[in-house]
Coordinates of C-alpha atoms and ligand atoms in Angstrom, one line a residue:
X1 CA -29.4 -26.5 8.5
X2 CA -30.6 -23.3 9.5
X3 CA -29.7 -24.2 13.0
X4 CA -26.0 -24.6 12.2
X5 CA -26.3 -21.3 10.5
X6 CA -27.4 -19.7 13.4
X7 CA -24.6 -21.1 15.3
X8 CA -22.1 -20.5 12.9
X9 CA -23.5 -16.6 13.0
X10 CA -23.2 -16.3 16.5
X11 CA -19.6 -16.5 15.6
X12 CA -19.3 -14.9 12.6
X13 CA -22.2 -12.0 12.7
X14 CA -21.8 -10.3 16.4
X15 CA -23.0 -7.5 15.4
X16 CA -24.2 -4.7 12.6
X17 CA -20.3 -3.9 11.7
X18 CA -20.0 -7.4 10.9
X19 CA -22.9 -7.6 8.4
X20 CA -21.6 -4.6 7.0
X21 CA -17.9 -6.1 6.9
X22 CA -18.7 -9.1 5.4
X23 CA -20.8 -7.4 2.6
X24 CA -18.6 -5.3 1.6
X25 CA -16.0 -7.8 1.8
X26 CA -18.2 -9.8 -0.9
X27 CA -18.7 -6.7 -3.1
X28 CA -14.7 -6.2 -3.2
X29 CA -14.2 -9.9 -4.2
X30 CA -16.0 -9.5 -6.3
X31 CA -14.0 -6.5 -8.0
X32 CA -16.2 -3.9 -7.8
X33 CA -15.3 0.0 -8.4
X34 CA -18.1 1.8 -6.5
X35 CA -20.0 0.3 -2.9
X36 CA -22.4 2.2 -1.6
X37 CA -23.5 1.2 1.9
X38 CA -27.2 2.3 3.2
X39 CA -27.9 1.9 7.1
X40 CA -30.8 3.1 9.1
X41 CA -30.7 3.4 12.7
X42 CA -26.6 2.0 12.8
X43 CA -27.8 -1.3 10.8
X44 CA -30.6 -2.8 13.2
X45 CA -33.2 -1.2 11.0
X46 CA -31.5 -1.5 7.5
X47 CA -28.3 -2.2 6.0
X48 CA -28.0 -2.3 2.2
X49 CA -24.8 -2.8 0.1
X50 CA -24.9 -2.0 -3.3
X51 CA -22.2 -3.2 -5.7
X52 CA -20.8 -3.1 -9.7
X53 CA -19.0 -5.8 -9.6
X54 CA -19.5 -9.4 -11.0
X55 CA -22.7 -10.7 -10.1
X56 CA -24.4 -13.8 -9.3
X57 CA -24.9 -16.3 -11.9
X58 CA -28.3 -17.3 -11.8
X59 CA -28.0 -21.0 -11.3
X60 CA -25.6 -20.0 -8.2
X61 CA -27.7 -17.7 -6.3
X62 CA -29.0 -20.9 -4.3
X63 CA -25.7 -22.4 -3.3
X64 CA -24.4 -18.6 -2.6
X65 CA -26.2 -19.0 0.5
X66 CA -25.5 -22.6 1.1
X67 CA -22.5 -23.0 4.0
X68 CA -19.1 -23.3 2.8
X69 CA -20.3 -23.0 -0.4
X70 CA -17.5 -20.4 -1.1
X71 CA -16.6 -20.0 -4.7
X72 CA -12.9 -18.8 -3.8
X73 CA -10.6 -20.8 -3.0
X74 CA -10.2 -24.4 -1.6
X75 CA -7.4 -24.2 0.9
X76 CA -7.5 -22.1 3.7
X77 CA -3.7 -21.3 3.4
X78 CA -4.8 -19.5 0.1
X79 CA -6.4 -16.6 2.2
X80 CA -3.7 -14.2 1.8
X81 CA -2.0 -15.3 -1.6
X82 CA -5.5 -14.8 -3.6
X83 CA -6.3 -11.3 -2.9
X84 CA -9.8 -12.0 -1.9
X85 CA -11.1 -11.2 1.2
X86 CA -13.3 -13.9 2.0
X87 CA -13.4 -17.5 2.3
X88 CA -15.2 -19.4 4.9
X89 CA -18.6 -19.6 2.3
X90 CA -20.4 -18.6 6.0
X91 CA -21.3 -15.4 5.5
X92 CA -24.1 -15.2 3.3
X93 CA -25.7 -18.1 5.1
X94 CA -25.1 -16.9 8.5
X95 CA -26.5 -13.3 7.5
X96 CA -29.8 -15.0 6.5
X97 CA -30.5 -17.5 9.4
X98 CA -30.8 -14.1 11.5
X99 CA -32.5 -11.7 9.3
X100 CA -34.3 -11.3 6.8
X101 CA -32.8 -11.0 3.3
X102 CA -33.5 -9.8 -0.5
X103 CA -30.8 -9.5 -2.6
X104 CA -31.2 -8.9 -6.6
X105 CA -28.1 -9.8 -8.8
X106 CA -26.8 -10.2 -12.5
X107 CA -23.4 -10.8 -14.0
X108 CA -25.4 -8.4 -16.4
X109 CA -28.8 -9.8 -18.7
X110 CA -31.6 -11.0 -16.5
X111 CA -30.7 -11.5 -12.7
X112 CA -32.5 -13.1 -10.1
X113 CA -34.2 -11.8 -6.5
X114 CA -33.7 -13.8 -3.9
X115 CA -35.7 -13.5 -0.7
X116 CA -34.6 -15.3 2.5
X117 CA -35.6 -14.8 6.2
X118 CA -34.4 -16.7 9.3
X119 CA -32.6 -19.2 6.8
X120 CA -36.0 -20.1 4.9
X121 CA -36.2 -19.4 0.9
X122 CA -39.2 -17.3 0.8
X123 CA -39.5 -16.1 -3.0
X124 CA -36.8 -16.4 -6.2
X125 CA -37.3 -15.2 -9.5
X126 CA -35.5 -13.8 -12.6
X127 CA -35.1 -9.4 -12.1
X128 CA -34.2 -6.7 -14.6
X129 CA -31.0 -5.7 -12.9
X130 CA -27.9 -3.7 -13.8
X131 CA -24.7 -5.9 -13.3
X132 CA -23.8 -6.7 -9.7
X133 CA -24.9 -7.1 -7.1
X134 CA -28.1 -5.7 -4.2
X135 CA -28.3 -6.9 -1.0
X136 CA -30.7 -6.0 1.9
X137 CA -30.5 -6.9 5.6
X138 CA -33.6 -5.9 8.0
X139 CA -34.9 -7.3 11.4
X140 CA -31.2 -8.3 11.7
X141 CA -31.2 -10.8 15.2
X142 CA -35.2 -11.4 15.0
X143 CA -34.7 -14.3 15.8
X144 CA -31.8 -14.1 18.1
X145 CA -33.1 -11.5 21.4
X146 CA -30.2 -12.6 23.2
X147 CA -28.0 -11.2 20.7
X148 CA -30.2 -8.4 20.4
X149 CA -29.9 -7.1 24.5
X150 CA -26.1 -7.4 23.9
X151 CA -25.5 -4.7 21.6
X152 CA -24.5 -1.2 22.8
X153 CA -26.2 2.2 21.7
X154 CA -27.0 3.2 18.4
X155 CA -23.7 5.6 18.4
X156 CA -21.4 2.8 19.3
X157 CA -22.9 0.2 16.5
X158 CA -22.9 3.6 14.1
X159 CA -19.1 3.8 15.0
X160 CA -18.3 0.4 15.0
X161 CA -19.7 0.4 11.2
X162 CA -17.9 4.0 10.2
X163 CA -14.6 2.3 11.6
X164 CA -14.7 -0.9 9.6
X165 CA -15.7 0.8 6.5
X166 CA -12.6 3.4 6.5
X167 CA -10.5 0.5 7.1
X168 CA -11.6 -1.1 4.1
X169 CA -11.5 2.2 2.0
X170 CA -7.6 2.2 3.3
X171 CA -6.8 -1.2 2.0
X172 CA -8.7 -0.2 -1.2
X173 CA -8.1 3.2 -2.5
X174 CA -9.4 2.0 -6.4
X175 CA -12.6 1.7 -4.9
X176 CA -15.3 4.6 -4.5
X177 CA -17.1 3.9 -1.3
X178 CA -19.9 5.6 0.4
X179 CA -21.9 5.4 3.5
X180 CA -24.7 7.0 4.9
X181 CA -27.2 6.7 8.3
X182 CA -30.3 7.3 8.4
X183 CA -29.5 9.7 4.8
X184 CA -26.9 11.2 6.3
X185 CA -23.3 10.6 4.4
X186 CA -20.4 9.7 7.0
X187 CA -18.2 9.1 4.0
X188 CA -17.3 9.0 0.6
X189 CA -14.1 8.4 -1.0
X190 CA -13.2 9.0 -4.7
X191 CA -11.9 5.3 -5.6
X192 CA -8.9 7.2 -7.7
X193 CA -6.4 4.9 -6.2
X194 CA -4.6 7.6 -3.9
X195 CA -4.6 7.0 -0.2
X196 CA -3.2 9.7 1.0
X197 CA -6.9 11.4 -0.6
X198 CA -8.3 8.3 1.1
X199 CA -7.3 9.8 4.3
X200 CA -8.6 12.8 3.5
X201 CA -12.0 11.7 3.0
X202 CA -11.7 9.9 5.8
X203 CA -10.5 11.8 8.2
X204 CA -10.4 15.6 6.6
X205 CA -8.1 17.5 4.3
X206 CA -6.2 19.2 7.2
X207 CA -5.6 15.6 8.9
X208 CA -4.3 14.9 5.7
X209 CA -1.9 17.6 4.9
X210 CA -0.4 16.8 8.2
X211 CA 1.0 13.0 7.1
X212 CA 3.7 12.0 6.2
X213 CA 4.7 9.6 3.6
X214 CA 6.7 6.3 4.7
X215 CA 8.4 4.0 2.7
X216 CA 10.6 1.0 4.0
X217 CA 11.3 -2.6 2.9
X218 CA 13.9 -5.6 3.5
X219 CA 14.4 -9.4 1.8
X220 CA 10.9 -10.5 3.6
X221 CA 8.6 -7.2 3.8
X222 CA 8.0 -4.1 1.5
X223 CA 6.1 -1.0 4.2
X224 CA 4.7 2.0 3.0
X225 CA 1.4 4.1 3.9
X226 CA 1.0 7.5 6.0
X227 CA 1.8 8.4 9.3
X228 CA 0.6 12.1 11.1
X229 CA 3.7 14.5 12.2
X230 CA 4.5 14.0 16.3
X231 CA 1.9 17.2 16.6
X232 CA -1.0 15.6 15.0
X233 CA -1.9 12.8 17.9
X234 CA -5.2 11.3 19.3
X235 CA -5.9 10.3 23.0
X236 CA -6.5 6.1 21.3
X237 CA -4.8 3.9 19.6
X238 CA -8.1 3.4 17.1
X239 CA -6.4 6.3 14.2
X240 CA -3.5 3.8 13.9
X241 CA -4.9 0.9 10.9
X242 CA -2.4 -1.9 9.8
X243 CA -3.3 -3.7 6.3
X244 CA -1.5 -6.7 5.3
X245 CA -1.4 -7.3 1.5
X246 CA -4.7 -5.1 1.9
X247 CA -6.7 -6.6 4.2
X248 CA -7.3 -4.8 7.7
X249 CA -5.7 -6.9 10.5
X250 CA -5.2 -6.4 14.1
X251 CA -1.8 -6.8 15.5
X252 CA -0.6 -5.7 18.7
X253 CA 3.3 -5.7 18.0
X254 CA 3.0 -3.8 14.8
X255 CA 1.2 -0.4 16.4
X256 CA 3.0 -0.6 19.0
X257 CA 6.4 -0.2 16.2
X258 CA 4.5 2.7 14.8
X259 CA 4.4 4.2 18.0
X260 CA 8.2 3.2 19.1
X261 CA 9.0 4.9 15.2
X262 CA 8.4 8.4 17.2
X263 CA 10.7 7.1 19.8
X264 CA 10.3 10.4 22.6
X265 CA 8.6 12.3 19.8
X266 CA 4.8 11.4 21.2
X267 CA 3.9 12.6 24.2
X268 CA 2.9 9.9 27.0
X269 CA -0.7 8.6 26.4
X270 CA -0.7 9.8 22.5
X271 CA -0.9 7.9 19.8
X272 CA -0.4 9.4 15.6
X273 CA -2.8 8.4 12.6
X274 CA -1.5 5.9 10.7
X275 CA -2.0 4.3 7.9
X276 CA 0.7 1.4 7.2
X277 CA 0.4 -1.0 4.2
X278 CA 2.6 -4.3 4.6
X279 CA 3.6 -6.7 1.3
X280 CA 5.1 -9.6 2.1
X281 CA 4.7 -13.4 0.9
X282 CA 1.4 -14.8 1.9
X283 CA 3.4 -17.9 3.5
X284 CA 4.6 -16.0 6.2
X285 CA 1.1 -15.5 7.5
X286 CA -0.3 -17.6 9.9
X287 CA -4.4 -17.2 9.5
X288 CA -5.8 -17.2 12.6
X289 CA -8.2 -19.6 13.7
X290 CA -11.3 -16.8 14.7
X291 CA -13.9 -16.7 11.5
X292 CA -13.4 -13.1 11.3
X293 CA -9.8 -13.4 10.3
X294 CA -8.9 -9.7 11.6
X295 CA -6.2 -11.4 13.7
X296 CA -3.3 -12.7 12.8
X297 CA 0.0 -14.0 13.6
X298 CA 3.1 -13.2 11.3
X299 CA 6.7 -15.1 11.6
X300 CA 9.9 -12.8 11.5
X301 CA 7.5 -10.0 13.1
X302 CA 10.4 -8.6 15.4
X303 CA 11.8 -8.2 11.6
X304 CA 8.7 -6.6 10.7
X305 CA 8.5 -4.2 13.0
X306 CA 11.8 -3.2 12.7
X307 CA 11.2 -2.3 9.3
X308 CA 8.1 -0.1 9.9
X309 CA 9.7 1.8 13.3
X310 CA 12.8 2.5 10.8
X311 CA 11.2 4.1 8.0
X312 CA 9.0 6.0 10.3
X313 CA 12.4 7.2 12.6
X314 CA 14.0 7.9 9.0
X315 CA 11.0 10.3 7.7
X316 CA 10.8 12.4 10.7
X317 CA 14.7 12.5 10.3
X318 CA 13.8 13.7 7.1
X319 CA 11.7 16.4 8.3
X320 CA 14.3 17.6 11.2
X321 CA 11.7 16.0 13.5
Ligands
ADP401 P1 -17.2 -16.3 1.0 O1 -17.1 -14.8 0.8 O2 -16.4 -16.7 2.1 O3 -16.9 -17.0 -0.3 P2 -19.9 -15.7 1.5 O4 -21.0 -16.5 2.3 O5 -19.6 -14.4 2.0 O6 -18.7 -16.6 1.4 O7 -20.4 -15.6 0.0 C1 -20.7 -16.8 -0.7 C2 -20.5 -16.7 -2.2 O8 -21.5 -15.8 -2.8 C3 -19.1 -16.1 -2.6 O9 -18.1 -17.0 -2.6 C4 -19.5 -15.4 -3.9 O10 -19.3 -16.4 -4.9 C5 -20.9 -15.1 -3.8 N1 -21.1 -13.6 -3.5 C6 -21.5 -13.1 -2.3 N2 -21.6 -11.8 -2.4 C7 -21.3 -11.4 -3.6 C8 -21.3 -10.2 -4.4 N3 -21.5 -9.0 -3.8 N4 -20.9 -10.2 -5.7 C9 -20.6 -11.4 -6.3 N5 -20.6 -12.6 -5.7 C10 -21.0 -12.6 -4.4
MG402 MG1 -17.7 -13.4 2.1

């Protein structure tokens, strides 16, 4: 029911970063190249997401937006040995019991438009369409002032979106992806499958001559990515992302072994830019219970972190650092 929706969003969609997370999430399930992400006025106006990848079979668009109607995967242990980012089948749903929604898509042929708003089916019908897939979110929270008081200024939300999209580009360096607010670009990357041009994009070419390439691994975990030299720091911990079998996660222990890989090399209350990509076996992931799935806990972490402060202490060796 559309009520349950709304519930389940409350969860789920806290915000215009986690429309924006979720659809993007969608379009790289669904093995796009190139996802180019429109917002006006940090989301609460507008936030499109425009994909090449797969598309919506016609006779699936309904159940798309049905709950738990995920087309994935049936066990939720399967979340980090299938490489796809979603799983819960809430997203979609949630998204439209608190907006309003149109989204056109084909797997390529004739498509279909779909038009939802505050969980109701307002119009469908077959659309010319290119393959993939077109999805528009306005009057996000119309229906939900309370939600609407609690958000922060326009710059925060417009950060909070910039953020989640870098991370994404991180864990996805095949993938061109572009944003802009209000017509003005705030990134692009080139999808050529480099991530240290990834970081580049993201956070400038002179950021990015100043990294340093790590590499590390033991029976259990496999650790490389980019981390800055001890003179390129920021005043927050937020230039330091983690991405576990390439999804973004947040984990407490493992930045705080990026930072211990400087050892006295950091100066009090500075933290590098980081960029640290962990392999390991899927089972040794615990998915956490919160539908956002950004936390989670790992077994043998101590291990873990071990083997990312070590390669980072080994490549500053390297350097004479
Ligand atoms: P989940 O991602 O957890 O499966 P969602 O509610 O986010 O659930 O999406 C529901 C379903 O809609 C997905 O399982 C997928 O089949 C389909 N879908 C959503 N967005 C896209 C997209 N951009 N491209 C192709 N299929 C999509
Ligand atoms: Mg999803």
């Amino acid at each position: 029911s559309t009520l349950v929706d709304q519930i389940a969003a409350g969860e789920v969609i806290e915000r215009p970063a986690s429309v924006v997370k979720e659809l993007v999430e969608n379009a790289i399930d669904a093995g796009s190249h190139e996802i180019d992400i429109i917002v006006e006025e940090a989301g609460l106006k507008r936030i499109q997401v425009i994909d090449d990848g797969s598309g919506i079979a016609n006779d699936e668009v309904t159940l798309a937006f049905k709950r738990h109607a995920t087309s994935k995967i049936t066990d939720r242990k399967d979340l980090f040995r299938v490489h796809s980012l979603g799983f819960r089948g809430e997203a979609l749903p949630s998204i439209a019991s608190v907006a309003d929604v149109v989204m056109v898509t084909s797997t390529g042929g004739e498509g279909t438009e779909i038009h939802i708003s505050g969980g109701q089916t307002k119009t469908q019908k077959p659309a010319e369409a290119r393959r993939g897939t077109d999805i528009t979110v306005t009057d996000l929270f119309f229906n939900v002032p309370a939600r609407l008081k609690y958000l922060k200024s326009l710059n925060t939300e417009l950060a909070k979106i910039v953020d989640i999209v870098n991370r994404l580009a991180f864990g996805h360096p095949d993938i061109s992806f572009s944003l802009a607010n209000n017509g003005r670009e705030m990134m692009r990357t080139a999808g050529r499958g480099d991530l240290l041009q990834v970081i580049g994009n993201v956070y400038g070419l002179n950021k990015a001559n100043k990294m340093l390439a790590i590499k590390g691994k033991d029976a259990d975990f496999k650790v490389s990515g980019y981390v800055s030299l001890p003179e390129l720091t920021r005043a927050n911990r937020a230039y330091m992302s983690v991405l576990l079998n390439g999804r973004y996660i947040k984990n407490y222990a493992l930045t705080k072994a990026i930072i211990a890989g400087y050892g006295s090399k950091l100066m009090v209350g500075r933290y590098p830019l980081a960029v640290v990509n962990i392999e390991m076996d899927p089972l040794l992931v615990d998915v956490n219970v919160h539908p956002t799935k950004q936390e989670v806990r790992i077994s043998k972490e101590p291990q873990l972190s071990e083997v990312i402060s070590e390669a980072i202490r080994r490549q500053l060796a390297n350097q004479n650092l």
